[in-house]
mmCIF file of C-alpha atoms in Angstrom:
data_model
loop_
_atom_site.group_PDB
_atom_site.id
_atom_site.type_symbol
_atom_site.label_atom_id
_atom_site.label_comp_id
_atom_site.label_asym_id
_atom_site.label_seq_id
_atom_site.Cartn_x
_atom_site.Cartn_y
_atom_site.Cartn_z
ATOM 1 C CA MET C 26 344.588 -98.640 -78.291
ATOM 2 C CA ASP C 27 346.897 -97.102 -75.620
ATOM 3 C CA VAL C 28 350.221 -95.411 -76.545
ATOM 4 C CA SER C 29 352.652 -97.748 -74.689
ATOM 5 C CA GLU C 30 351.237 -100.865 -76.253
ATOM 6 C CA ALA C 31 351.239 -99.477 -80.154
ATOM 7 C CA LEU C 32 354.443 -98.614 -79.503
ATOM 8 C CA LYS C 33 355.641 -102.029 -77.911
ATOM 9 C CA GLN C 34 354.067 -104.185 -81.328
ATOM 10 C CA LEU C 35 355.561 -101.687 -83.425
ATOM 11 C CA GLU C 36 359.189 -102.521 -81.786
ATOM 12 C CA ASP C 37 358.438 -106.059 -81.989
ATOM 13 C CA VAL C 38 357.954 -105.715 -85.993
ATOM 14 C CA LEU C 39 360.975 -103.207 -86.498
ATOM 15 C CA ASP C 40 364.279 -104.619 -86.115
ATOM 16 C CA SER C 41 367.257 -102.429 -84.786
ATOM 17 C CA THR C 42 368.325 -100.502 -87.551
ATOM 18 C CA VAL C 43 365.184 -99.731 -89.198
ATOM 19 C CA ARG C 44 363.737 -98.442 -85.696
ATOM 20 C CA ASP C 45 366.852 -96.233 -85.026
ATOM 21 C CA ALA C 46 365.718 -94.437 -88.606
ATOM 22 C CA TYR C 47 361.947 -94.351 -87.505
ATOM 23 C CA PHE C 48 363.000 -92.663 -84.193
ATOM 24 C CA THR C 49 365.158 -90.142 -85.995
ATOM 25 C CA TYR C 50 362.862 -89.426 -88.993
ATOM 26 C CA LEU C 51 360.200 -88.994 -86.200
ATOM 27 C CA THR C 52 361.777 -86.651 -84.153
ATOM 28 C CA GLN C 53 362.923 -84.830 -87.191
ATOM 29 C CA TRP C 54 359.143 -84.391 -87.719
ATOM 30 C CA PHE C 55 358.477 -83.140 -84.652
ATOM 31 C CA ARG C 56 361.299 -80.524 -84.407
ATOM 32 C CA PHE C 57 359.855 -78.849 -87.502
ATOM 33 C CA HIS C 58 363.223 -79.838 -89.300
ATOM 34 C CA PRO C 59 364.036 -77.973 -92.209
ATOM 35 C CA GLY C 60 362.713 -80.027 -95.184
ATOM 36 C CA MET C 61 360.874 -82.405 -93.072
ATOM 37 C CA THR C 62 357.232 -82.006 -94.191
ATOM 38 C CA LYS C 63 354.367 -84.421 -93.471
ATOM 39 C CA ASP C 64 354.809 -85.613 -97.203
ATOM 40 C CA VAL C 65 358.280 -86.297 -96.551
ATOM 41 C CA PHE C 66 358.076 -88.043 -93.526
ATOM 42 C CA ASP C 67 355.510 -90.491 -95.138
ATOM 43 C CA GLU C 68 357.671 -91.179 -98.211
ATOM 44 C CA LYS C 69 360.867 -91.549 -95.763
ATOM 45 C CA ILE C 70 358.724 -93.949 -93.843
ATOM 46 C CA ARG C 71 357.589 -96.468 -96.672
ATOM 47 C CA ASN C 72 360.599 -96.425 -98.188
ATOM 48 C CA LEU C 73 361.776 -97.574 -94.577
ATOM 49 C CA PHE C 74 359.214 -100.447 -93.743
ATOM 50 C CA ARG C 75 359.675 -103.148 -96.040
ATOM 51 C CA ASN C 76 355.860 -105.035 -95.416
ATOM 52 C CA LYS C 77 352.462 -104.255 -94.706
ATOM 53 C CA GLU C 78 352.367 -105.235 -91.284
ATOM 54 C CA GLN C 79 355.183 -102.378 -90.229
ATOM 55 C CA LEU C 80 353.260 -99.819 -92.043
ATOM 56 C CA ILE C 81 349.948 -100.877 -90.157
ATOM 57 C CA HIS C 82 351.530 -100.679 -86.787
ATOM 58 C CA HIS C 83 353.027 -96.914 -87.483
ATOM 59 C CA ASN C 84 349.754 -96.146 -88.288
ATOM 60 C CA ASN C 85 348.137 -97.334 -85.209
ATOM 61 C CA PHE C 86 351.520 -96.047 -83.133
ATOM 62 C CA LEU C 87 350.785 -92.224 -84.983
ATOM 63 C CA LEU C 88 346.960 -92.375 -84.290
ATOM 64 C CA ALA C 89 347.541 -93.356 -80.372
ATOM 65 C CA LEU C 90 350.121 -91.114 -80.172
ATOM 66 C CA LEU C 91 348.065 -88.062 -81.352
ATOM 67 C CA ASN C 92 344.299 -88.981 -79.182
ATOM 68 C CA LYS C 93 346.511 -89.018 -76.505
ATOM 69 C CA ALA C 94 347.802 -85.497 -76.940
ATOM 70 C CA TYR C 95 344.579 -84.347 -77.899
ATOM 71 C CA SER C 96 342.909 -85.765 -75.569
ATOM 72 C CA SER C 97 344.088 -83.139 -73.249
ATOM 73 C CA TYR C 98 342.152 -80.425 -74.514
ATOM 74 C CA ARG C 99 338.499 -80.066 -73.624
ATOM 75 C CA ALA C 100 336.136 -79.325 -75.868
ATOM 76 C CA LYS C 101 333.687 -77.124 -74.762
ATOM 77 C CA PRO C 102 330.560 -78.798 -73.793
ATOM 78 C CA PRO C 103 327.302 -77.608 -75.695
ATOM 79 C CA ARG C 104 324.772 -75.300 -74.037
ATOM 80 C CA GLN C 105 321.856 -76.384 -72.877
ATOM 81 C CA VAL C 106 318.923 -74.701 -74.566
ATOM 82 C CA ASN C 107 316.046 -73.795 -71.840
ATOM 83 C CA ASN C 108 313.020 -73.554 -73.870
ATOM 84 C CA LYS C 109 310.469 -72.250 -70.840
ATOM 85 C CA GLY C 110 310.155 -69.474 -71.864
ATOM 86 C CA GLN C 111 312.448 -67.767 -69.387
ATOM 87 C CA PHE C 112 314.811 -64.721 -70.182
ATOM 88 C CA GLU C 113 318.526 -66.455 -70.504
ATOM 89 C CA LEU C 114 321.855 -64.391 -70.775
ATOM 90 C CA ALA C 115 323.743 -64.900 -73.894
ATOM 91 C CA ASP C 116 327.127 -66.159 -72.781
ATOM 92 C CA TYR C 117 329.485 -63.126 -74.165
ATOM 93 C CA ALA C 118 332.086 -65.383 -74.703
ATOM 94 C CA ASP C 119 330.645 -66.316 -77.875
ATOM 95 C CA TYR C 120 330.830 -63.096 -79.419
ATOM 96 C CA VAL C 121 334.338 -62.809 -78.449
ATOM 97 C CA SER C 122 336.689 -63.550 -81.041
ATOM 98 C CA PRO C 123 339.183 -65.509 -79.783
ATOM 99 C CA SER C 124 342.423 -64.136 -77.795
ATOM 100 C CA LYS C 125 345.581 -64.806 -79.831
ATOM 101 C CA ARG C 126 348.082 -66.372 -77.884
ATOM 102 C CA GLY C 127 351.455 -67.527 -79.021
ATOM 103 C CA ALA C 128 350.975 -71.589 -79.551
ATOM 104 C CA SER C 129 347.690 -70.613 -82.073
ATOM 105 C CA GLU C 130 350.650 -67.843 -83.960
ATOM 106 C CA LEU C 131 353.219 -71.148 -83.863
ATOM 107 C CA PHE C 132 355.523 -68.795 -82.033
ATOM 108 C CA ALA C 133 355.237 -71.095 -78.886
ATOM 109 C CA PRO C 134 354.791 -74.731 -78.336
ATOM 110 C CA ASN C 135 351.214 -76.032 -77.630
ATOM 111 C CA SER C 136 350.318 -78.783 -75.040
ATOM 112 C CA PRO C 137 349.568 -81.439 -77.692
ATOM 113 C CA PHE C 138 352.973 -80.644 -79.528
ATOM 114 C CA MET C 139 355.018 -80.880 -76.066
ATOM 115 C CA SER C 140 353.006 -84.200 -75.322
ATOM 116 C CA CYS C 141 354.139 -85.511 -78.792
ATOM 117 C CA ARG C 142 357.841 -84.572 -78.172
ATOM 118 C CA ILE C 143 358.098 -85.488 -74.493
ATOM 119 C CA ASN C 144 356.944 -88.940 -75.370
ATOM 120 C CA ILE C 145 359.502 -89.419 -78.248
ATOM 121 C CA ALA C 146 362.456 -88.361 -76.033
ATOM 122 C CA ALA C 147 361.159 -90.458 -73.271
ATOM 123 C CA TRP C 148 360.817 -93.440 -75.300
ATOM 124 C CA ARG C 149 364.480 -93.059 -77.170
ATOM 125 C CA CYS C 150 366.103 -93.085 -73.506
ATOM 126 C CA GLY C 151 363.933 -96.393 -72.904
ATOM 127 C CA LEU C 152 360.929 -94.950 -70.909
ATOM 128 C CA THR C 153 357.362 -95.775 -70.907
ATOM 129 C CA GLY C 154 356.011 -92.413 -71.587
ATOM 130 C CA ALA C 155 355.692 -89.189 -69.737
ATOM 131 C CA ASP C 156 352.343 -87.851 -67.407
ATOM 132 C CA SER C 157 350.669 -85.458 -68.621
ATOM 133 C CA ARG C 158 351.282 -82.609 -65.938
ATOM 134 C CA ILE C 159 354.942 -82.958 -67.303
ATOM 135 C CA THR C 160 353.560 -81.555 -70.720
ATOM 136 C CA GLN C 161 351.482 -78.900 -68.632
ATOM 137 C CA LEU C 162 354.969 -78.033 -66.458
ATOM 138 C CA MET C 163 356.809 -77.942 -69.562
ATOM 139 C CA VAL C 164 354.733 -75.302 -71.581
ATOM 140 C CA PHE C 165 354.017 -73.590 -69.038
ATOM 141 C CA ALA C 166 358.203 -72.975 -68.298
ATOM 142 C CA CYS C 167 358.120 -72.498 -72.200
ATOM 143 C CA GLN C 168 355.742 -69.513 -72.143
ATOM 144 C CA SER C 169 357.688 -68.115 -69.048
ATOM 145 C CA PHE C 170 360.968 -68.371 -70.546
ATOM 146 C CA LEU C 171 359.834 -66.659 -73.639
ATOM 147 C CA LYS C 172 357.804 -63.847 -71.682
ATOM 148 C CA ASN C 173 361.202 -62.954 -69.423
ATOM 149 C CA LEU C 174 363.355 -63.271 -72.892
ATOM 150 C CA THR C 175 361.032 -60.892 -74.471
ATOM 151 C CA THR C 176 360.962 -58.435 -71.355
ATOM 152 C CA ALA C 177 364.688 -58.392 -71.560
ATOM 153 C CA ILE C 178 364.816 -57.673 -74.992
ATOM 154 C CA VAL C 179 362.634 -54.944 -74.649
ATOM 155 C CA THR C 180 363.845 -53.288 -71.918
ATOM 156 C CA LYS C 181 367.155 -53.680 -73.334
ATOM 157 C CA ALA C 182 366.544 -51.402 -76.164
ATOM 158 C CA ARG C 183 363.753 -48.724 -74.571
ATOM 159 C CA GLY C 184 363.614 -47.126 -71.984
ATOM 160 C CA TYR C 185 360.759 -47.995 -69.040
ATOM 161 C CA LYS C 186 359.406 -47.303 -65.689
ATOM 162 C CA VAL C 187 359.411 -49.382 -62.555
ATOM 163 C CA ARG C 188 357.060 -49.801 -59.869
ATOM 164 C CA ASP C 189 357.374 -51.789 -56.293
ATOM 165 C CA GLY C 190 360.870 -52.537 -57.521
ATOM 166 C CA LYS C 191 359.564 -55.614 -59.631
ATOM 167 C CA LEU C 192 356.821 -54.528 -62.231
ATOM 168 C CA GLN C 193 357.913 -52.694 -65.193
ATOM 169 C CA TYR C 194 356.065 -50.825 -67.475
ATOM 170 C CA SER C 195 355.349 -47.846 -69.659
ATOM 171 C CA PHE C 196 358.014 -48.991 -71.827
ATOM 172 C CA ASN C 197 359.042 -46.683 -75.028
ATOM 173 C CA MET C 198 357.668 -43.651 -73.703
ATOM 174 C CA PRO C 199 359.280 -40.103 -74.078
ATOM 175 C CA LEU C 200 360.653 -39.309 -70.437
ATOM 176 C CA GLN C 201 359.148 -35.875 -68.591
ATOM 177 C CA ASP C 202 361.247 -33.043 -68.344
ATOM 178 C CA PRO C 203 361.847 -32.946 -64.457
ATOM 179 C CA TYR C 204 362.558 -29.138 -65.087
ATOM 180 C CA THR C 205 359.315 -28.726 -66.731
ATOM 181 C CA SER C 206 357.048 -31.210 -65.374
ATOM 182 C CA ILE C 207 355.185 -30.591 -61.774
ATOM 183 C CA SER C 208 354.335 -33.616 -59.772
ATOM 184 C CA GLY C 209 351.672 -33.379 -57.541
ATOM 185 C CA GLU C 210 353.298 -32.489 -54.425
ATOM 186 C CA ASP C 211 355.533 -29.507 -55.748
ATOM 187 C CA LYS C 212 352.240 -27.883 -56.767
ATOM 188 C CA PHE C 213 351.820 -24.075 -55.535
ATOM 189 C CA ASP C 214 349.738 -23.697 -52.999
ATOM 190 C CA SER C 215 348.780 -19.907 -52.435
ATOM 191 C CA LYS C 216 348.584 -18.866 -48.836
ATOM 192 C CA PHE C 217 346.597 -15.756 -49.227
ATOM 193 C CA LYS C 218 342.829 -15.696 -50.108
ATOM 194 C CA THR C 219 342.349 -14.367 -53.635
ATOM 195 C CA GLY C 220 338.351 -13.818 -52.985
ATOM 196 C CA LEU C 221 337.048 -10.449 -51.703
#
């Protein structure tokens, strides 16, 4: 079932006051509002709905929303095993631990989370939904903003070097004393031959 179709069916069975309260609870749940866990969200929704049909359409809507959000993730295709007796190089990525990213540490939003948030905001504004490219753009913008914010905080608190007028590196490294350090061009080269 499509998300817009599930949303339309849900809106048809809800009146305006219940619909507004429903989207308020849904927004709070996706914004990680303090105290709004999944169990609390389910309890408030069950208390809000008056009949079983509303609950069925709610479940269909959430299922369609989460399926759409996670459909952008592509699972790794299974490796094809070639049993012809030939030597096959192992994929090194199978043995390397996955890199830790901000999204996996819950510091930065991931694509399914952003997709749900964008679609809910679009529906509250009366739109039918949002394209998946918007989600990718928003995730990239959040990651870029967090990188710039972290860099600004670190550079404000600690010393650093600048290369090519842009690239900042060597954060929190001790500065060399210019009177004791000798650079490559200041080296003393003897003009006299020391050999006999």
